[in-house]
Amino acid sequence: HCTVPHERQFGPVVWVGPRDGRWIKVVDLSEIDESAPRPCPPYAVRRSEATIYVAIASFRDSLCAQTLFGLFSRAEFPDRIRVGVVQQNAAEDEDCVESYCRLAGDCRRSQVSVLRLDSSEAKGPTWARAQDLAMMPDAAEFCLRTDSHMAFANSWDTKSIEQWYRAENEFAVLSTYVADATQIRPDGTEVNVNGKWEVPHLCSIQWQDGHVRNMQAKAARNLRKPKLTTLWAAGLSFARCHAERAVPYDPETPYIFWGEEFSRTARFFTRGYDVYTPPRTVVAHDYKHTQGDPTHYKWNGKGGPRIHQNRTIQRIRDRSNRRIWSLLGMPGGDPADAPTGAFGLGDTRTLDQLIQFTGIQLTNRTTFANRCGNIDWVPWDCADRLADLKRRSPVLRADDGLLDTLQRKTASRDDDPVNDVLATAHLDRAGLAAIQLTTTAPPGLPDEPRVLSEPPPSRLLLLASLSGLSCFALILLRRCRRQRKRLLGGSSYHLTKVV
């Protein structure tokens, strides 16, 4: 069927590739089938002591101080931010926090915890990121995992929480390959990419050294809420902190790079967590001064251990490879060596369900389906987990108002994609969160004119009466072909995984 042409992309669309429809309309199954299973609705934050914990792994990164400055200065509620930095520096490198304090003047030193390691001890991103869990405050409510060379939009903290609530899923994880820092202006405002709020959408893979490797991101446009997807990325991950506690980084996978992201995708999925593409870019990546700068230090490149020449490191890395392949039931692994407990797979969903959901056949390293378009949530019974979270968390409560909101959303939804009813979370000045209804487009997205996605019935009748149904069908076919020819090439973000 016809793709959605550029000039008619008024609602949410996603690029799936030239062979699978190009730009197609984003449709949630629950929007057209009220009986479809739905994710577990989120709790509402009530207490002002709830914080956002930002986890950062830094390897000899001169941009780390600027990252700290941006995340505090651009936050709407900087008092709510706590940061854990795993710093891997050489003796001649500037300390991240000390440089930040010189840059900021009046810095927030007490809100930053740092684990200082010598760069010679670096063992790759999975090992480094496994070290920050101990720095997470017990009361941390939301967790952002990101890199040490990032840019932040104004009010990135409240906007991230708001986007997370729109997923309407307590077990949502917002994640993608992050857009370039040029998509956030120097004044902190967000750039409306291509005039359609285009964002990176991570959904396709390739094989690298026997591992599932996330490919460059595709794109989504005009998203009103997070879009369910199949892949998780380490450069941007925003969720309730119970996700980080339930699926901690595995410290027993040193020197791993390509296997990092999909192994965690699998562990999230089998524990009931779902990955979503964020609808707006509020955290961005400085690619120019990292990937584009040959002098920038990298743990697996300039300034790092010589992992390709050190046979001891290679033996350790081979063992890490086997551990991940064993976890995923892939060739080269051994079920007896698969990690268990917190570092193994969960029992909420199965590995076979993951294979069907992602379209990735792990047993023979192939793919069998394009999952970039509309995909369905894989149901599971969350009642006991939600009750347990409520008992254990000092900052969560069951919010009947939110449940009522979601029910009204279903009952009052009309077919017009512009005036969709959204349940959004807003932080008031006391730091409390409340759930309220809004029937407008999300913040930053102007209300769009009502445009019918199909010709009005009166036009159909007129054409039919003039030319007959067979002629009208021919006209539609020719029109569709012309639209395809005029269609702009598919957007694809040339972003790759970096540390």
PDB file of C-alpha atoms in Angstrom, residues 189-482:
ATOM      1  CA  THR A 189      15.811  25.108  22.917  1.00  0.00           C
ATOM      2  CA  GLU A 190      15.141  22.076  20.747  1.00  0.00           C
ATOM      3  CA  VAL A 191      15.482  22.076  16.973  1.00  0.00           C
ATOM      4  CA  ASN A 192      12.404  20.950  15.049  1.00  0.00           C
ATOM      5  CA  VAL A 193      14.237  18.606  12.671  1.00  0.00           C
ATOM      6  CA  ASN A 194      12.792  18.661   9.131  1.00  0.00           C
ATOM      7  CA  GLY A 195       9.823  20.603  10.505  1.00  0.00           C
ATOM      8  CA  LYS A 196       8.345  17.350  11.812  1.00  0.00           C
ATOM      9  CA  TRP A 197      10.133  16.798  15.136  1.00  0.00           C
ATOM     10  CA  GLU A 198      12.162  13.965  13.671  1.00  0.00           C
ATOM     11  CA  VAL A 199      13.980  11.763  16.194  1.00  0.00           C
ATOM     12  CA  PRO A 200      16.303   8.739  15.922  1.00  0.00           C
ATOM     13  CA  HIS A 201      14.473   5.401  16.052  1.00  0.00           C
ATOM     14  CA  LEU A 202      16.580   2.340  16.861  1.00  0.00           C
ATOM     15  CA  CYS A 203      15.154  -0.855  15.387  1.00  0.00           C
ATOM     16  CA  SER A 204      17.578  -2.709  13.078  1.00  0.00           C
ATOM     17  CA  ILE A 205      20.756  -4.728  13.600  1.00  0.00           C
ATOM     18  CA  GLN A 206      23.739  -6.280  11.926  1.00  0.00           C
ATOM     19  CA  TRP A 207      26.190  -8.919  13.075  1.00  0.00           C
ATOM     20  CA  GLN A 208      29.618  -7.914  14.375  1.00  0.00           C
ATOM     21  CA  ASP A 209      32.200 -10.353  15.733  1.00  0.00           C
ATOM     22  CA  GLY A 210      29.454 -12.881  16.455  1.00  0.00           C
ATOM     23  CA  HIS A 211      27.294 -10.371  18.367  1.00  0.00           C
ATOM     24  CA  VAL A 212      24.078  -8.529  17.662  1.00  0.00           C
ATOM     25  CA  ARG A 213      25.136  -4.970  16.869  1.00  0.00           C
ATOM     26  CA  ASN A 214      22.669  -2.092  16.725  1.00  0.00           C
ATOM     27  CA  MET A 215      22.739  -0.474  13.291  1.00  0.00           C
ATOM     28  CA  GLN A 216      22.503   3.265  12.699  1.00  0.00           C
ATOM     29  CA  ALA A 217      19.188   4.636  13.827  1.00  0.00           C
ATOM     30  CA  LYS A 218      16.286   5.091  11.464  1.00  0.00           C
ATOM     31  CA  ALA A 219      13.809   7.892  12.163  1.00  0.00           C
ATOM     32  CA  ALA A 220      10.354   8.677  13.505  1.00  0.00           C
ATOM     33  CA  ARG A 221       8.389  11.893  13.084  1.00  0.00           C
ATOM     34  CA  ASN A 222       5.631  13.731  14.933  1.00  0.00           C
ATOM     35  CA  LEU A 223       5.532  11.221  17.786  1.00  0.00           C
ATOM     36  CA  ARG A 224       2.934  12.172  20.406  1.00  0.00           C
ATOM     37  CA  LYS A 225       4.226   9.583  22.841  1.00  0.00           C
ATOM     38  CA  PRO A 226       7.116   7.099  23.046  1.00  0.00           C
ATOM     39  CA  LYS A 227       7.055   4.400  20.384  1.00  0.00           C
ATOM     40  CA  LEU A 228       7.580   0.778  21.371  1.00  0.00           C
ATOM     41  CA  THR A 229      10.726  -0.635  19.800  1.00  0.00           C
ATOM     42  CA  THR A 230      12.953  -3.704  20.009  1.00  0.00           C
ATOM     43  CA  LEU A 231      16.449  -2.457  20.865  1.00  0.00           C
ATOM     44  CA  TRP A 232      18.116  -0.699  23.786  1.00  0.00           C
ATOM     45  CA  ALA A 233      21.115   1.653  23.583  1.00  0.00           C
ATOM     46  CA  ALA A 234      23.644   2.475  26.291  1.00  0.00           C
ATOM     47  CA  GLY A 235      24.112   6.128  25.321  1.00  0.00           C
ATOM     48  CA  LEU A 236      20.630   7.127  26.479  1.00  0.00           C
ATOM     49  CA  SER A 237      18.475   5.143  28.875  1.00  0.00           C
ATOM     50  CA  PHE A 238      15.787   6.735  31.060  1.00  0.00           C
ATOM     51  CA  ALA A 239      13.531   4.711  33.342  1.00  0.00           C
ATOM     52  CA  ARG A 240      12.413   4.155  36.891  1.00  0.00           C
ATOM     53  CA  CYS A 241      15.447   3.209  38.914  1.00  0.00           C
ATOM     54  CA  HIS A 242      13.954  -0.187  39.680  1.00  0.00           C
ATOM     55  CA  ALA A 243      14.935  -1.048  36.094  1.00  0.00           C
ATOM     56  CA  GLU A 244      18.608  -0.396  36.883  1.00  0.00           C
ATOM     57  CA  ARG A 245      18.337  -2.354  40.123  1.00  0.00           C
ATOM     58  CA  ALA A 246      16.537  -5.293  38.498  1.00  0.00           C
ATOM     59  CA  VAL A 247      18.842  -5.412  35.459  1.00  0.00           C
ATOM     60  CA  PRO A 248      22.282  -4.312  36.710  1.00  0.00           C
ATOM     61  CA  TYR A 249      25.283  -4.204  34.426  1.00  0.00           C
ATOM     62  CA  ASP A 250      27.244  -7.440  34.423  1.00  0.00           C
ATOM     63  CA  PRO A 251      30.781  -6.751  35.733  1.00  0.00           C
ATOM     64  CA  GLU A 252      31.895 -10.185  34.502  1.00  0.00           C
ATOM     65  CA  THR A 253      31.960  -9.057  30.864  1.00  0.00           C
ATOM     66  CA  PRO A 254      35.164  -6.978  30.674  1.00  0.00           C
ATOM     67  CA  TYR A 255      36.451  -5.718  27.317  1.00  0.00           C
ATOM     68  CA  ILE A 256      33.076  -6.288  25.650  1.00  0.00           C
ATOM     69  CA  PHE A 257      31.813  -3.677  23.206  1.00  0.00           C
ATOM     70  CA  TRP A 258      29.402  -5.026  20.574  1.00  0.00           C
ATOM     71  CA  GLY A 259      27.663  -7.491  22.862  1.00  0.00           C
ATOM     72  CA  GLU A 260      26.862  -4.883  25.498  1.00  0.00           C
ATOM     73  CA  GLU A 261      23.564  -3.487  24.242  1.00  0.00           C
ATOM     74  CA  PHE A 262      21.638  -6.514  22.992  1.00  0.00           C
ATOM     75  CA  SER A 263      22.538  -8.644  25.998  1.00  0.00           C
ATOM     76  CA  ARG A 264      20.940  -5.959  28.173  1.00  0.00           C
ATOM     77  CA  THR A 265      18.005  -5.710  25.758  1.00  0.00           C
ATOM     78  CA  ALA A 266      17.389  -9.414  26.370  1.00  0.00           C
ATOM     79  CA  ARG A 267      17.672  -9.090  30.128  1.00  0.00           C
ATOM     80  CA  PHE A 268      15.292  -6.111  30.193  1.00  0.00           C
ATOM     81  CA  PHE A 269      12.750  -7.875  27.981  1.00  0.00           C
ATOM     82  CA  THR A 270      12.738 -11.162  29.891  1.00  0.00           C
ATOM     83  CA  ARG A 271      12.156  -9.227  33.124  1.00  0.00           C
ATOM     84  CA  GLY A 272       9.127  -7.413  31.730  1.00  0.00           C
ATOM     85  CA  TYR A 273      10.711  -4.126  30.703  1.00  0.00           C
ATOM     86  CA  ASP A 274       9.902  -2.511  27.360  1.00  0.00           C
ATOM     87  CA  VAL A 275      12.084  -0.154  25.333  1.00  0.00           C
ATOM     88  CA  TYR A 276      10.580   2.940  23.698  1.00  0.00           C
ATOM     89  CA  THR A 277      11.879   5.604  21.326  1.00  0.00           C
ATOM     90  CA  PRO A 278      11.579   9.028  23.026  1.00  0.00           C
ATOM     91  CA  PRO A 279       9.322  11.459  21.103  1.00  0.00           C
ATOM     92  CA  ARG A 280      11.639  14.449  21.583  1.00  0.00           C
ATOM     93  CA  THR A 281      15.401  14.995  21.783  1.00  0.00           C
ATOM     94  CA  VAL A 282      16.210  16.535  25.169  1.00  0.00           C
ATOM     95  CA  VAL A 283      19.637  14.914  25.628  1.00  0.00           C
ATOM     96  CA  ALA A 284      22.061  14.942  22.690  1.00  0.00           C
ATOM     97  CA  HIS A 285      25.543  13.681  21.872  1.00  0.00           C
ATOM     98  CA  ASP A 286      28.583  15.735  20.887  1.00  0.00           C
ATOM     99  CA  TYR A 287      29.712  13.644  17.922  1.00  0.00           C
ATOM    100  CA  LYS A 288      31.898  16.389  16.474  1.00  0.00           C
ATOM    101  CA  HIS A 289      34.325  16.422  19.395  1.00  0.00           C
ATOM    102  CA  THR A 290      34.277  12.667  20.050  1.00  0.00           C
ATOM    103  CA  GLN A 291      33.916  10.466  16.963  1.00  0.00           C
ATOM    104  CA  GLY A 292      34.872  13.368  14.717  1.00  0.00           C
ATOM    105  CA  ASP A 293      38.001  14.262  16.702  1.00  0.00           C
ATOM    106  CA  PRO A 294      41.016  11.950  16.208  1.00  0.00           C
ATOM    107  CA  THR A 295      42.640  13.376  19.350  1.00  0.00           C
ATOM    108  CA  HIS A 296      39.729  12.351  21.577  1.00  0.00           C
ATOM    109  CA  TYR A 297      40.638   9.486  23.891  1.00  0.00           C
ATOM    110  CA  LYS A 298      38.782   6.161  23.612  1.00  0.00           C
ATOM    111  CA  TRP A 299      39.122   3.141  25.838  1.00  0.00           C
ATOM    112  CA  ASN A 300      39.414   0.895  22.752  1.00  0.00           C
ATOM    113  CA  GLY A 301      41.530   3.375  20.772  1.00  0.00           C
ATOM    114  CA  LYS A 302      43.773   6.363  21.468  1.00  0.00           C
ATOM    115  CA  GLY A 303      44.887   6.528  25.096  1.00  0.00           C
ATOM    116  CA  GLY A 304      43.411   3.158  26.042  1.00  0.00           C
ATOM    117  CA  PRO A 305      44.850  -0.297  26.697  1.00  0.00           C
ATOM    118  CA  ARG A 306      46.150  -2.008  23.579  1.00  0.00           C
ATOM    119  CA  ILE A 307      43.366  -4.569  23.518  1.00  0.00           C
ATOM    120  CA  HIS A 308      44.259  -5.920  20.072  1.00  0.00           C
ATOM    121  CA  GLN A 309      47.908  -6.557  20.969  1.00  0.00           C
ATOM    122  CA  ASN A 310      47.525  -7.837  24.536  1.00  0.00           C
ATOM    123  CA  ARG A 311      46.952 -11.600  24.560  1.00  0.00           C
ATOM    124  CA  THR A 312      45.872 -11.609  28.194  1.00  0.00           C
ATOM    125  CA  ILE A 313      43.148  -9.082  27.428  1.00  0.00           C
ATOM    126  CA  GLN A 314      42.137 -11.083  24.374  1.00  0.00           C
ATOM    127  CA  ARG A 315      41.693 -14.243  26.469  1.00  0.00           C
ATOM    128  CA  ILE A 316      39.560 -12.327  28.981  1.00  0.00           C
ATOM    129  CA  ARG A 317      37.501 -10.828  26.170  1.00  0.00           C
ATOM    130  CA  ASP A 318      36.969 -14.280  24.622  1.00  0.00           C
ATOM    131  CA  ARG A 319      35.610 -15.477  27.966  1.00  0.00           C
ATOM    132  CA  SER A 320      33.266 -12.466  28.067  1.00  0.00           C
ATOM    133  CA  ASN A 321      32.071 -13.288  24.547  1.00  0.00           C
ATOM    134  CA  ARG A 322      31.250 -16.836  25.582  1.00  0.00           C
ATOM    135  CA  ARG A 323      29.357 -15.566  28.633  1.00  0.00           C
ATOM    136  CA  ILE A 324      27.092 -13.399  26.459  1.00  0.00           C
ATOM    137  CA  TRP A 325      26.590 -16.099  23.823  1.00  0.00           C
ATOM    138  CA  SER A 326      25.708 -18.533  26.615  1.00  0.00           C
ATOM    139  CA  LEU A 327      23.210 -16.040  28.037  1.00  0.00           C
ATOM    140  CA  LEU A 328      21.480 -15.733  24.662  1.00  0.00           C
ATOM    141  CA  GLY A 329      21.664 -19.403  23.640  1.00  0.00           C
ATOM    142  CA  MET A 330      23.905 -18.579  20.686  1.00  0.00           C
ATOM    143  CA  PRO A 331      26.545 -20.685  18.942  1.00  0.00           C
ATOM    144  CA  GLY A 332      29.866 -20.420  20.731  1.00  0.00           C
ATOM    145  CA  GLY A 333      28.233 -20.423  24.143  1.00  0.00           C
ATOM    146  CA  ASP A 334      27.483 -23.155  26.638  1.00  0.00           C
ATOM    147  CA  PRO A 335      24.240 -23.251  28.666  1.00  0.00           C
ATOM    148  CA  ALA A 336      26.283 -24.359  31.653  1.00  0.00           C
ATOM    149  CA  ASP A 337      28.225 -21.098  31.488  1.00  0.00           C
ATOM    150  CA  ALA A 338      25.197 -18.821  31.204  1.00  0.00           C
ATOM    151  CA  PRO A 339      25.025 -16.211  33.980  1.00  0.00           C
ATOM    152  CA  THR A 340      22.232 -16.647  36.495  1.00  0.00           C
ATOM    153  CA  GLY A 341      20.538 -14.506  39.109  1.00  0.00           C
ATOM    154  CA  ALA A 342      20.616 -10.746  38.577  1.00  0.00           C
ATOM    155  CA  PHE A 343      22.952 -11.061  35.587  1.00  0.00           C
ATOM    156  CA  GLY A 344      20.978 -13.782  33.829  1.00  0.00           C
ATOM    157  CA  LEU A 345      17.711 -13.745  31.919  1.00  0.00           C
ATOM    158  CA  GLY A 346      14.461 -13.131  33.749  1.00  0.00           C
ATOM    159  CA  ASP A 347      11.441 -15.423  33.940  1.00  0.00           C
ATOM    160  CA  THR A 348       8.724 -12.913  32.995  1.00  0.00           C
ATOM    161  CA  ARG A 349       9.121 -13.503  29.273  1.00  0.00           C
ATOM    162  CA  THR A 350      11.033 -16.179  27.380  1.00  0.00           C
ATOM    163  CA  LEU A 351      13.973 -16.046  25.012  1.00  0.00           C
ATOM    164  CA  ASP A 352      11.735 -17.453  22.261  1.00  0.00           C
ATOM    165  CA  GLN A 353       9.369 -14.523  22.784  1.00  0.00           C
ATOM    166  CA  LEU A 354      12.329 -12.166  22.450  1.00  0.00           C
ATOM    167  CA  ILE A 355      13.298 -13.784  19.137  1.00  0.00           C
ATOM    168  CA  GLN A 356       9.779 -13.362  17.749  1.00  0.00           C
ATOM    169  CA  PHE A 357       9.483  -9.816  19.081  1.00  0.00           C
ATOM    170  CA  THR A 358      12.793  -8.601  17.626  1.00  0.00           C
ATOM    171  CA  GLY A 359      12.854 -10.683  14.434  1.00  0.00           C
ATOM    172  CA  ILE A 360      16.398 -11.752  15.325  1.00  0.00           C
ATOM    173  CA  GLN A 361      17.158 -15.476  15.122  1.00  0.00           C
ATOM    174  CA  LEU A 362      19.928 -15.936  17.644  1.00  0.00           C
ATOM    175  CA  THR A 363      20.553 -19.633  17.009  1.00  0.00           C
ATOM    176  CA  ASN A 364      21.890 -19.071  13.495  1.00  0.00           C
ATOM    177  CA  ARG A 365      22.678 -15.329  13.565  1.00  0.00           C
ATOM    178  CA  THR A 366      20.090 -14.188  11.032  1.00  0.00           C
ATOM    179  CA  THR A 367      17.139 -11.813  10.936  1.00  0.00           C
ATOM    180  CA  PHE A 368      13.738 -12.802   9.614  1.00  0.00           C
ATOM    181  CA  ALA A 369      11.530  -9.706  10.001  1.00  0.00           C
ATOM    182  CA  ASN A 370      11.609  -5.915   9.899  1.00  0.00           C
ATOM    183  CA  ARG A 371      10.422  -4.647  13.292  1.00  0.00           C
ATOM    184  CA  CYS A 372      10.857  -0.912  12.634  1.00  0.00           C
ATOM    185  CA  GLY A 373       7.143  -0.303  12.096  1.00  0.00           C
ATOM    186  CA  ASN A 374       4.160  -1.090  14.287  1.00  0.00           C
ATOM    187  CA  ILE A 375       4.814  -3.824  16.834  1.00  0.00           C
ATOM    188  CA  ASP A 376       2.628  -5.130  19.642  1.00  0.00           C
ATOM    189  CA  TRP A 377       3.374  -5.169  23.345  1.00  0.00           C
ATOM    190  CA  VAL A 378       4.115  -8.679  24.667  1.00  0.00           C
ATOM    191  CA  PRO A 379       1.750  -9.126  27.625  1.00  0.00           C
ATOM    192  CA  TRP A 380       2.596 -10.365  31.084  1.00  0.00           C
ATOM    193  CA  ASP A 381       0.843 -10.212  34.459  1.00  0.00           C
ATOM    194  CA  CYS A 382       2.344  -7.355  36.434  1.00  0.00           C
ATOM    195  CA  ALA A 383      -0.020  -7.196  39.436  1.00  0.00           C
ATOM    196  CA  ASP A 384       2.327  -8.856  41.914  1.00  0.00           C
ATOM    197  CA  ARG A 385       5.347  -6.867  40.716  1.00  0.00           C
ATOM    198  CA  LEU A 386       3.469  -3.576  41.055  1.00  0.00           C
ATOM    199  CA  ALA A 387       2.314  -4.459  44.552  1.00  0.00           C
ATOM    200  CA  ASP A 388       5.861  -5.375  45.517  1.00  0.00           C
ATOM    201  CA  LEU A 389       7.207  -2.087  44.158  1.00  0.00           C
ATOM    202  CA  LYS A 390       4.637  -0.195  46.170  1.00  0.00           C
ATOM    203  CA  ARG A 391       5.623  -2.007  49.376  1.00  0.00           C
ATOM    204  CA  ARG A 392       9.346  -1.478  48.904  1.00  0.00           C
ATOM    205  CA  SER A 393       9.496   2.034  47.506  1.00  0.00           C
ATOM    206  CA  PRO A 394       9.258   5.059  49.837  1.00  0.00           C
ATOM    207  CA  VAL A 395       8.338   7.356  46.945  1.00  0.00           C
ATOM    208  CA  LEU A 396       5.743   5.378  45.015  1.00  0.00           C
ATOM    209  CA  ARG A 397       2.000   5.190  45.485  1.00  0.00           C
ATOM    210  CA  ALA A 398      -0.831   3.597  43.542  1.00  0.00           C
ATOM    211  CA  ASP A 399      -2.519   6.532  41.820  1.00  0.00           C
ATOM    212  CA  ASP A 400      -6.206   5.893  41.188  1.00  0.00           C
ATOM    213  CA  GLY A 401      -6.410   9.221  39.409  1.00  0.00           C
ATOM    214  CA  LEU A 402      -3.936   7.968  36.817  1.00  0.00           C
ATOM    215  CA  LEU A 403      -5.907   4.778  36.278  1.00  0.00           C
ATOM    216  CA  ASP A 404      -9.073   6.824  35.801  1.00  0.00           C
ATOM    217  CA  THR A 405      -7.193   9.023  33.355  1.00  0.00           C
ATOM    218  CA  LEU A 406      -6.096   6.044  31.274  1.00  0.00           C
ATOM    219  CA  GLN A 407      -9.634   4.679  31.247  1.00  0.00           C
ATOM    220  CA  ARG A 408     -11.014   8.039  30.135  1.00  0.00           C
ATOM    221  CA  LYS A 409      -8.341   8.199  27.493  1.00  0.00           C
ATOM    222  CA  THR A 410      -9.597   4.960  25.975  1.00  0.00           C
ATOM    223  CA  ALA A 411     -13.248   5.949  26.258  1.00  0.00           C
ATOM    224  CA  SER A 412     -12.855   9.459  24.840  1.00  0.00           C
ATOM    225  CA  ARG A 413     -10.339   8.813  22.045  1.00  0.00           C
ATOM    226  CA  ASP A 414     -11.546   9.888  18.622  1.00  0.00           C
ATOM    227  CA  ASP A 415     -10.097   8.973  15.255  1.00  0.00           C
ATOM    228  CA  ASP A 416      -8.360  12.273  14.693  1.00  0.00           C
ATOM    229  CA  PRO A 417      -4.586  11.814  15.178  1.00  0.00           C
ATOM    230  CA  VAL A 418      -4.019  15.487  15.975  1.00  0.00           C
ATOM    231  CA  ASN A 419      -6.157  15.859  19.109  1.00  0.00           C
ATOM    232  CA  ASP A 420      -5.027  12.713  20.828  1.00  0.00           C
ATOM    233  CA  VAL A 421      -5.704  12.621  24.559  1.00  0.00           C
ATOM    234  CA  LEU A 422      -2.493  12.382  26.513  1.00  0.00           C
ATOM    235  CA  ALA A 423      -1.889  11.515  30.133  1.00  0.00           C
ATOM    236  CA  THR A 424       1.141  13.614  31.000  1.00  0.00           C
ATOM    237  CA  ALA A 425       3.068  14.207  34.184  1.00  0.00           C
ATOM    238  CA  HIS A 426       3.898  17.724  35.330  1.00  0.00           C
ATOM    239  CA  LEU A 427       6.146  18.607  38.261  1.00  0.00           C
ATOM    240  CA  ASP A 428       4.849  21.505  40.294  1.00  0.00           C
ATOM    241  CA  ARG A 429       7.079  23.990  42.106  1.00  0.00           C
ATOM    242  CA  ALA A 430       6.957  21.944  45.298  1.00  0.00           C
ATOM    243  CA  GLY A 431       8.522  19.070  43.395  1.00  0.00           C
ATOM    244  CA  LEU A 432       5.384  16.940  43.486  1.00  0.00           C
ATOM    245  CA  ALA A 433       4.073  15.140  40.463  1.00  0.00           C
ATOM    246  CA  ALA A 434       0.460  15.068  39.422  1.00  0.00           C
ATOM    247  CA  ILE A 435      -1.248  13.461  36.502  1.00  0.00           C
ATOM    248  CA  GLN A 436      -3.527  15.635  34.433  1.00  0.00           C
ATOM    249  CA  LEU A 437      -5.270  15.452  31.090  1.00  0.00           C
ATOM    250  CA  THR A 438      -4.329  17.580  28.156  1.00  0.00           C
ATOM    251  CA  THR A 439      -6.026  17.444  24.780  1.00  0.00           C
ATOM    252  CA  THR A 440      -3.374  19.466  22.962  1.00  0.00           C
ATOM    253  CA  ALA A 441      -0.208  18.466  21.225  1.00  0.00           C
ATOM    254  CA  PRO A 442       2.842  17.832  23.467  1.00  0.00           C
ATOM    255  CA  PRO A 443       4.903  20.806  24.664  1.00  0.00           C
ATOM    256  CA  GLY A 444       7.023  22.183  21.853  1.00  0.00           C
ATOM    257  CA  LEU A 445       4.796  20.761  19.123  1.00  0.00           C
ATOM    258  CA  PRO A 446       2.436  23.381  17.686  1.00  0.00           C
ATOM    259  CA  ASP A 447      -1.198  22.407  17.327  1.00  0.00           C
ATOM    260  CA  GLU A 448      -1.539  21.260  13.745  1.00  0.00           C
ATOM    261  CA  PRO A 449      -4.508  21.900  11.445  1.00  0.00           C
ATOM    262  CA  ARG A 450      -7.011  19.137  11.066  1.00  0.00           C
ATOM    263  CA  VAL A 451      -6.170  17.377   7.823  1.00  0.00           C
ATOM    264  CA  LEU A 452      -8.059  14.322   6.668  1.00  0.00           C
ATOM    265  CA  SER A 453      -5.797  11.414   5.862  1.00  0.00           C
ATOM    266  CA  GLU A 454      -8.165  10.318   3.055  1.00  0.00           C
ATOM    267  CA  PRO A 455     -10.251  12.306   0.517  1.00  0.00           C
ATOM    268  CA  PRO A 456     -13.635  13.358   1.991  1.00  0.00           C
ATOM    269  CA  PRO A 457     -16.660  11.250   1.037  1.00  0.00           C
ATOM    270  CA  SER A 458     -18.124  14.084  -1.038  1.00  0.00           C
ATOM    271  CA  ARG A 459     -15.072  14.030  -3.300  1.00  0.00           C
ATOM    272  CA  LEU A 460     -15.266  10.277  -3.677  1.00  0.00           C
ATOM    273  CA  LEU A 461     -18.903  10.467  -4.693  1.00  0.00           C
ATOM    274  CA  LEU A 462     -18.214  13.243  -7.181  1.00  0.00           C
ATOM    275  CA  LEU A 463     -15.357  11.373  -8.792  1.00  0.00           C
ATOM    276  CA  ALA A 464     -17.323   8.169  -8.876  1.00  0.00           C
ATOM    277  CA  SER A 465     -20.289   9.870 -10.505  1.00  0.00           C
ATOM    278  CA  LEU A 466     -18.082  11.504 -13.159  1.00  0.00           C
ATOM    279  CA  SER A 467     -15.750   8.712 -14.045  1.00  0.00           C
ATOM    280  CA  GLY A 468     -17.096   5.544 -12.552  1.00  0.00           C
ATOM    281  CA  LEU A 469     -15.548   3.397  -9.873  1.00  0.00           C
ATOM    282  CA  SER A 470     -13.071   1.690 -12.166  1.00  0.00           C
ATOM    283  CA  CYS A 471     -11.722   4.994 -13.442  1.00  0.00           C
ATOM    284  CA  PHE A 472     -11.427   6.335  -9.909  1.00  0.00           C
ATOM    285  CA  ALA A 473      -9.414   3.297  -8.877  1.00  0.00           C
ATOM    286  CA  LEU A 474      -7.032   3.941 -11.770  1.00  0.00           C
ATOM    287  CA  ILE A 475      -6.662   7.594 -10.736  1.00  0.00           C
ATOM    288  CA  LEU A 476      -5.834   6.596  -7.166  1.00  0.00           C
ATOM    289  CA  LEU A 477      -3.246   4.135  -8.423  1.00  0.00           C
ATOM    290  CA  ARG A 478      -1.548   6.761 -10.577  1.00  0.00           C
ATOM    291  CA  ARG A 479      -1.667   9.280  -7.747  1.00  0.00           C
ATOM    292  CA  CYS A 480      -0.033   6.793  -5.406  1.00  0.00           C
ATOM    293  CA  ARG A 481       2.785   6.210  -7.895  1.00  0.00           C
ATOM    294  CA  ARG A 482       3.383   9.945  -8.308  1.00  0.00           C
TER     295      ARG A 482
END
